[in-house]
mmCIF file of C-alpha atoms in Angstrom:
data_model
loop_
_atom_site.group_PDB
_atom_site.id
_atom_site.type_symbol
_atom_site.label_atom_id
_atom_site.label_comp_id
_atom_site.label_asym_id
_atom_site.label_seq_id
_atom_site.Cartn_x
_atom_site.Cartn_y
_atom_site.Cartn_z
ATOM 1 C CA GLN Q 1 -26.589 40.807 84.485
ATOM 2 C CA VAL Q 2 -26.236 44.563 84.616
ATOM 3 C CA GLN Q 3 -27.982 46.750 82.057
ATOM 4 C CA LEU Q 4 -27.531 50.445 81.341
ATOM 5 C CA GLN Q 5 -30.183 52.446 79.517
ATOM 6 C CA GLU Q 6 -29.948 56.015 78.302
ATOM 7 C CA SER Q 7 -33.006 58.255 78.205
ATOM 8 C CA GLY Q 8 -33.709 61.863 77.304
ATOM 9 C CA PRO Q 9 -34.768 64.175 74.493
ATOM 10 C CA GLY Q 10 -33.516 63.238 71.072
ATOM 11 C CA LEU Q 11 -33.881 66.626 69.384
ATOM 12 C CA LEU Q 12 -32.553 69.959 70.605
ATOM 13 C CA LYS Q 13 -32.153 73.433 69.163
ATOM 14 C CA PRO Q 14 -28.836 75.265 69.199
ATOM 15 C CA SER Q 15 -28.037 76.927 72.543
ATOM 16 C CA GLN Q 16 -30.283 74.555 74.484
ATOM 17 C CA THR Q 17 -29.105 72.181 77.211
ATOM 18 C CA LEU Q 18 -28.705 68.460 76.583
ATOM 19 C CA SER Q 19 -29.856 66.304 79.493
ATOM 20 C CA LEU Q 20 -29.536 62.540 79.476
ATOM 21 C CA THR Q 21 -30.053 60.010 82.238
ATOM 22 C CA CYS Q 22 -28.597 56.530 82.510
ATOM 23 C CA THR Q 23 -30.556 54.004 84.544
ATOM 24 C CA VAL Q 24 -28.557 51.075 85.861
ATOM 25 C CA SER Q 25 -30.391 47.836 86.535
ATOM 26 C CA GLY Q 26 -29.091 44.558 87.868
ATOM 27 C CA ASP Q 27 -26.574 46.149 90.229
ATOM 28 C CA SER Q 28 -26.521 48.914 92.813
ATOM 29 C CA LEU Q 29 -24.627 52.152 92.168
ATOM 30 C CA SER Q 30 -24.180 52.691 95.864
ATOM 31 C CA GLY Q 31 -21.754 49.793 96.103
ATOM 32 C CA ASP Q 32 -19.169 52.284 94.815
ATOM 33 C CA THR Q 33 -17.158 49.647 92.991
ATOM 34 C CA TYR Q 34 -17.541 51.160 89.524
ATOM 35 C CA LEU Q 35 -16.855 54.376 87.661
ATOM 36 C CA TYR Q 36 -19.664 55.713 85.493
ATOM 37 C CA ASN Q 37 -18.868 57.289 82.146
ATOM 38 C CA TRP Q 38 -20.456 59.206 79.302
ATOM 39 C CA ILE Q 39 -19.036 58.716 75.803
ATOM 40 C CA ARG Q 40 -20.270 60.036 72.471
ATOM 41 C CA GLN Q 41 -19.846 59.259 68.792
ATOM 42 C CA PRO Q 42 -20.754 61.721 66.055
ATOM 43 C CA ALA Q 43 -21.991 60.079 62.880
ATOM 44 C CA GLY Q 44 -19.110 58.654 60.875
ATOM 45 C CA LYS Q 45 -16.554 59.547 63.513
ATOM 46 C CA GLY Q 46 -14.799 57.893 66.416
ATOM 47 C CA LEU Q 47 -15.544 57.659 70.108
ATOM 48 C CA GLU Q 48 -15.036 60.652 72.410
ATOM 49 C CA TRP Q 49 -14.865 60.260 76.192
ATOM 50 C CA ILE Q 50 -16.927 63.002 77.865
ATOM 51 C CA GLY Q 51 -16.341 62.340 81.546
ATOM 52 C CA ARG Q 52 -16.974 60.037 84.465
ATOM 53 C CA ILE Q 53 -18.241 59.992 88.037
ATOM 54 C CA SER Q 54 -17.932 57.708 91.020
ATOM 55 C CA ALA Q 55 -20.869 56.785 93.235
ATOM 56 C CA SER Q 56 -19.462 59.170 95.826
ATOM 57 C CA GLY Q 57 -19.690 61.998 93.281
ATOM 58 C CA PHE Q 58 -16.077 62.504 92.269
ATOM 59 C CA THR Q 59 -15.958 63.700 88.654
ATOM 60 C CA ILE Q 60 -13.417 64.010 85.854
ATOM 61 C CA TYR Q 61 -14.307 65.786 82.616
ATOM 62 C CA ASN Q 62 -12.782 66.081 79.157
ATOM 63 C CA PRO Q 63 -11.326 69.611 78.911
ATOM 64 C CA SER Q 64 -12.377 69.739 75.247
ATOM 65 C CA LEU Q 65 -15.929 70.403 76.383
ATOM 66 C CA SER Q 66 -14.768 73.679 77.903
ATOM 67 C CA GLY Q 67 -16.731 73.603 81.112
ATOM 68 C CA ARG Q 68 -20.090 72.935 79.426
ATOM 69 C CA VAL Q 69 -20.498 69.485 80.936
ATOM 70 C CA THR Q 70 -21.789 68.298 84.292
ATOM 71 C CA ILE Q 71 -22.185 64.670 85.346
ATOM 72 C CA SER Q 72 -24.177 63.840 88.458
ATOM 73 C CA VAL Q 73 -25.256 60.696 90.271
ATOM 74 C CA ASP Q 74 -28.397 59.746 92.183
ATOM 75 C CA THR Q 75 -27.767 56.521 94.048
ATOM 76 C CA SER Q 76 -31.335 56.429 95.403
ATOM 77 C CA LYS Q 77 -32.630 56.111 91.840
ATOM 78 C CA ASN Q 78 -29.658 54.048 90.616
ATOM 79 C CA GLN Q 79 -29.057 56.653 87.926
ATOM 80 C CA PHE Q 80 -26.370 58.986 86.696
ATOM 81 C CA SER Q 81 -26.883 61.923 84.378
ATOM 82 C CA LEU Q 82 -25.213 64.105 81.772
ATOM 83 C CA ARG Q 83 -25.847 67.779 81.273
ATOM 84 C CA LEU Q 84 -24.253 69.657 78.355
ATOM 85 C CA THR Q 85 -25.034 73.343 77.959
ATOM 86 C CA SER Q 86 -25.057 75.625 74.922
ATOM 87 C CA VAL Q 87 -25.240 72.806 72.378
ATOM 88 C CA THR Q 88 -24.431 73.276 68.708
ATOM 89 C CA ALA Q 89 -24.696 71.038 65.663
ATOM 90 C CA ALA Q 90 -21.248 69.711 66.579
ATOM 91 C CA ASP Q 91 -22.816 68.055 69.630
ATOM 92 C CA THR Q 92 -25.034 65.857 67.433
ATOM 93 C CA ALA Q 93 -23.996 62.307 68.261
ATOM 94 C CA ASP Q 94 -24.870 58.960 69.717
ATOM 95 C CA TYR Q 95 -24.399 59.266 73.461
ATOM 96 C CA TYR Q 96 -23.448 56.178 75.456
ATOM 97 C CA CYS Q 97 -23.472 55.649 79.163
ATOM 98 C CA ALA Q 98 -21.029 53.038 80.388
ATOM 99 C CA ARG Q 99 -19.297 51.764 83.505
ATOM 100 C CA GLY Q 100 -16.014 50.188 84.452
ATOM 101 C CA PRO Q 101 -14.630 48.648 87.607
ATOM 102 C CA LYS Q 102 -12.555 50.635 90.042
ATOM 103 C CA PRO Q 103 -9.735 51.445 90.210
ATOM 104 C CA LEU Q 104 -8.704 50.966 86.592
ATOM 105 C CA GLY Q 105 -11.704 52.509 84.904
ATOM 106 C CA VAL Q 106 -11.624 50.367 81.778
ATOM 107 C CA ILE Q 107 -15.098 50.447 80.260
ATOM 108 C CA LEU Q 108 -16.760 47.078 80.677
ATOM 109 C CA ASP Q 109 -20.517 47.613 80.379
ATOM 110 C CA TRP Q 110 -22.214 49.899 77.864
ATOM 111 C CA GLY Q 111 -25.700 51.162 77.207
ATOM 112 C CA GLN Q 112 -27.179 50.844 73.728
ATOM 113 C CA GLY Q 113 -26.743 54.538 73.038
ATOM 114 C CA ALA Q 114 -29.104 57.451 72.491
ATOM 115 C CA LEU Q 115 -29.045 59.644 69.397
ATOM 116 C CA VAL Q 116 -29.184 63.352 70.145
ATOM 117 C CA THR Q 117 -29.625 65.701 67.193
ATOM 118 C CA VAL Q 118 -29.061 69.450 67.439
ATOM 119 C CA SER Q 119 -30.834 71.312 64.684
ATOM 120 C CA SER Q 120 -32.680 74.571 64.261
ATOM 121 C CA GLU N 1 -3.694 64.819 75.976
ATOM 122 C CA ILE N 2 -2.482 61.451 74.721
ATOM 123 C CA VAL N 3 -3.304 61.004 71.045
ATOM 124 C CA LEU N 4 -3.808 57.438 69.849
ATOM 125 C CA THR N 5 -3.266 56.760 66.157
ATOM 126 C CA GLN N 6 -4.599 53.504 64.765
ATOM 127 C CA SER N 7 -3.454 51.866 61.576
ATOM 128 C CA PRO N 8 -4.520 50.923 59.091
ATOM 129 C CA VAL N 9 -7.720 52.928 58.862
ATOM 130 C CA THR N 10 -9.308 50.106 56.859
ATOM 131 C CA LEU N 11 -8.184 46.495 56.684
ATOM 132 C CA SER N 12 -9.653 44.194 54.038
ATOM 133 C CA LEU N 13 -9.225 40.501 54.778
ATOM 134 C CA SER N 14 -10.993 37.195 54.245
ATOM 135 C CA PRO N 15 -12.374 34.810 56.881
ATOM 136 C CA GLY N 16 -9.630 32.547 58.140
ATOM 137 C CA GLU N 17 -6.899 35.140 57.651
ATOM 138 C CA ARG N 18 -4.882 36.767 60.417
ATOM 139 C CA ALA N 19 -5.543 40.405 61.298
ATOM 140 C CA THR N 20 -3.022 42.720 62.896
ATOM 141 C CA LEU N 21 -4.223 46.125 64.121
ATOM 142 C CA SER N 22 -1.881 48.795 65.451
ATOM 143 C CA CYS N 23 -2.345 51.539 68.037
ATOM 144 C CA ARG N 24 0.423 54.078 68.536
ATOM 145 C CA ALA N 25 0.388 56.603 71.381
ATOM 146 C CA SER N 26 1.851 60.114 71.340
ATOM 147 C CA GLN N 27 3.210 59.503 74.858
ATOM 148 C CA THR N 28 4.026 56.437 76.911
ATOM 149 C CA VAL N 29 0.950 54.567 78.113
ATOM 150 C CA SER N 30 1.207 52.125 80.976
ATOM 151 C CA SER N 31 0.184 48.696 79.717
ATOM 152 C CA THR N 32 -2.220 48.518 82.643
ATOM 153 C CA TYR N 33 -4.317 51.242 81.037
ATOM 154 C CA LEU N 34 -4.681 50.187 77.388
ATOM 155 C CA GLY N 35 -7.842 48.556 76.111
ATOM 156 C CA TRP N 36 -9.341 47.372 72.833
ATOM 157 C CA TYR N 37 -13.033 47.522 71.907
ATOM 158 C CA GLN N 38 -15.078 46.031 69.075
ATOM 159 C CA HIS N 39 -17.951 48.095 67.681
ATOM 160 C CA LYS N 40 -20.606 46.850 65.294
ATOM 161 C CA PRO N 41 -23.281 49.070 63.677
ATOM 162 C CA GLY N 42 -26.333 49.537 65.852
ATOM 163 C CA GLN N 43 -24.689 47.895 68.845
ATOM 164 C CA ALA N 44 -22.858 49.091 71.902
ATOM 165 C CA PRO N 45 -19.073 48.790 71.836
ATOM 166 C CA ARG N 46 -17.704 45.674 73.502
ATOM 167 C CA LEU N 47 -14.538 45.413 75.560
ATOM 168 C CA LEU N 48 -12.199 42.760 74.153
ATOM 169 C CA ILE N 49 -8.848 43.396 75.837
ATOM 170 C CA HIS N 50 -7.815 45.328 78.939
ATOM 171 C CA GLY N 51 -4.394 45.925 80.391
ATOM 172 C CA ALA N 52 -2.959 45.609 76.862
ATOM 173 C CA SER N 53 -3.056 41.795 76.861
ATOM 174 C CA ASN N 54 -5.821 40.531 79.152
ATOM 175 C CA ARG N 55 -8.910 39.131 77.478
ATOM 176 C CA ALA N 56 -12.181 40.402 78.910
ATOM 177 C CA PRO N 57 -14.737 37.810 80.009
ATOM 178 C CA GLY N 58 -16.278 36.176 76.957
ATOM 179 C CA THR N 59 -13.551 37.255 74.518
ATOM 180 C CA PRO N 60 -12.589 34.344 72.259
ATOM 181 C CA ASP N 61 -8.965 33.257 72.479
ATOM 182 C CA ARG N 62 -8.380 34.078 68.798
ATOM 183 C CA PHE N 63 -8.115 37.689 70.031
ATOM 184 C CA SER N 64 -4.828 38.682 71.631
ATOM 185 C CA GLY N 65 -3.256 41.960 72.647
ATOM 186 C CA SER N 66 0.359 42.903 73.032
ATOM 187 C CA GLY N 67 2.691 45.848 73.262
ATOM 188 C CA SER N 68 4.077 48.386 75.662
ATOM 189 C CA GLY N 69 5.177 51.995 75.869
ATOM 190 C CA THR N 70 3.763 53.685 72.792
ATOM 191 C CA ASP N 71 3.081 50.730 70.490
ATOM 192 C CA PHE N 72 0.262 48.270 70.987
ATOM 193 C CA THR N 73 -1.223 45.564 68.765
ATOM 194 C CA LEU N 74 -4.477 43.655 68.568
ATOM 195 C CA THR N 75 -4.204 40.363 66.707
ATOM 196 C CA ILE N 76 -7.034 38.159 65.532
ATOM 197 C CA SER N 77 -5.466 34.827 64.689
ATOM 198 C CA SER N 78 -8.105 33.481 62.298
ATOM 199 C CA LEU N 79 -10.974 35.723 61.305
ATOM 200 C CA GLU N 80 -14.524 34.576 61.820
ATOM 201 C CA PRO N 81 -17.429 36.223 59.936
ATOM 202 C CA GLU N 82 -18.607 37.928 63.140
ATOM 203 C CA ASP N 83 -15.240 39.659 63.622
ATOM 204 C CA PHE N 84 -15.773 42.187 60.846
ATOM 205 C CA ALA N 85 -16.365 45.432 62.701
ATOM 206 C CA VAL N 86 -14.628 48.618 63.806
ATOM 207 C CA TYR N 87 -11.960 48.292 66.486
ATOM 208 C CA TYR N 88 -10.881 51.054 68.855
ATOM 209 C CA CYS N 89 -7.996 51.280 71.263
ATOM 210 C CA GLN N 90 -8.347 53.445 74.385
ATOM 211 C CA GLN N 91 -5.994 54.632 77.060
ATOM 212 C CA TYR N 92 -7.580 55.089 80.483
ATOM 213 C CA GLY N 93 -4.541 56.016 82.512
ATOM 214 C CA SER N 94 -4.298 59.740 81.817
ATOM 215 C CA SER N 95 -7.287 62.067 81.603
ATOM 216 C CA PRO N 96 -8.796 62.748 79.141
ATOM 217 C CA TYR N 97 -9.190 59.031 78.454
ATOM 218 C CA THR N 98 -8.757 59.061 74.710
ATOM 219 C CA PHE N 99 -9.727 56.634 71.967
ATOM 220 C CA GLY N 100 -8.004 55.996 68.690
ATOM 221 C CA GLN N 101 -9.901 56.903 65.539
ATOM 222 C CA GLY N 102 -10.657 53.268 64.814
ATOM 223 C CA THR N 103 -9.726 50.560 62.313
ATOM 224 C CA LYS N 104 -12.503 49.221 60.123
ATOM 225 C CA LEU N 105 -12.034 45.519 59.486
ATOM 226 C CA GLU N 106 -13.970 44.646 56.340
ATOM 227 C CA ILE N 107 -14.529 41.508 54.356
ATOM 228 C CA LYS N 108 -12.371 41.239 51.242
#
């Protein structure tokens, strides 16, 4: 059974860069049969799709993040990562990594989520 | 961007009752690309329905999805205690892949 686990710093200061990594276990990323997503949820609010990547590195991002986001993949480590620059308090949220089967992209498997707080 | 509006925001029902949750899109969404998720506090969201009406593996048959175009519905035929949660619809056919704001299903 596949498992996804987020890891990274939980506390950042404004203007810093958020970096999170998702480690996938129980399946190989290099099979290129899934699309790998990042999704976030601010406290008390709904889910926001951040972006996704294929194992071959093709990315799609949410324009609302105005070019601050980069998603990358490392098939040798079975990981994919999120980088969000110039964070503000508005970026405080639970961040989920998740995957869904190609070609549809519906999100089937989720990580447990990682809380990232931006505070001075 | 396709905006999904869910209603009601909160639904108060008792176990055994039928729940009907609505998801309305600002533009036409292909049924192939409409999903429903259940989210409980402290847990990861769980896919219930994909392609508007197809139950995901492990989804009990009391959950059903329907609809097309801009109007979609999630129905829970007879509520079990474990069904009280927040439910989100999502369209994954047109980037950005947006979620509705959620319907909180609470015990009456």
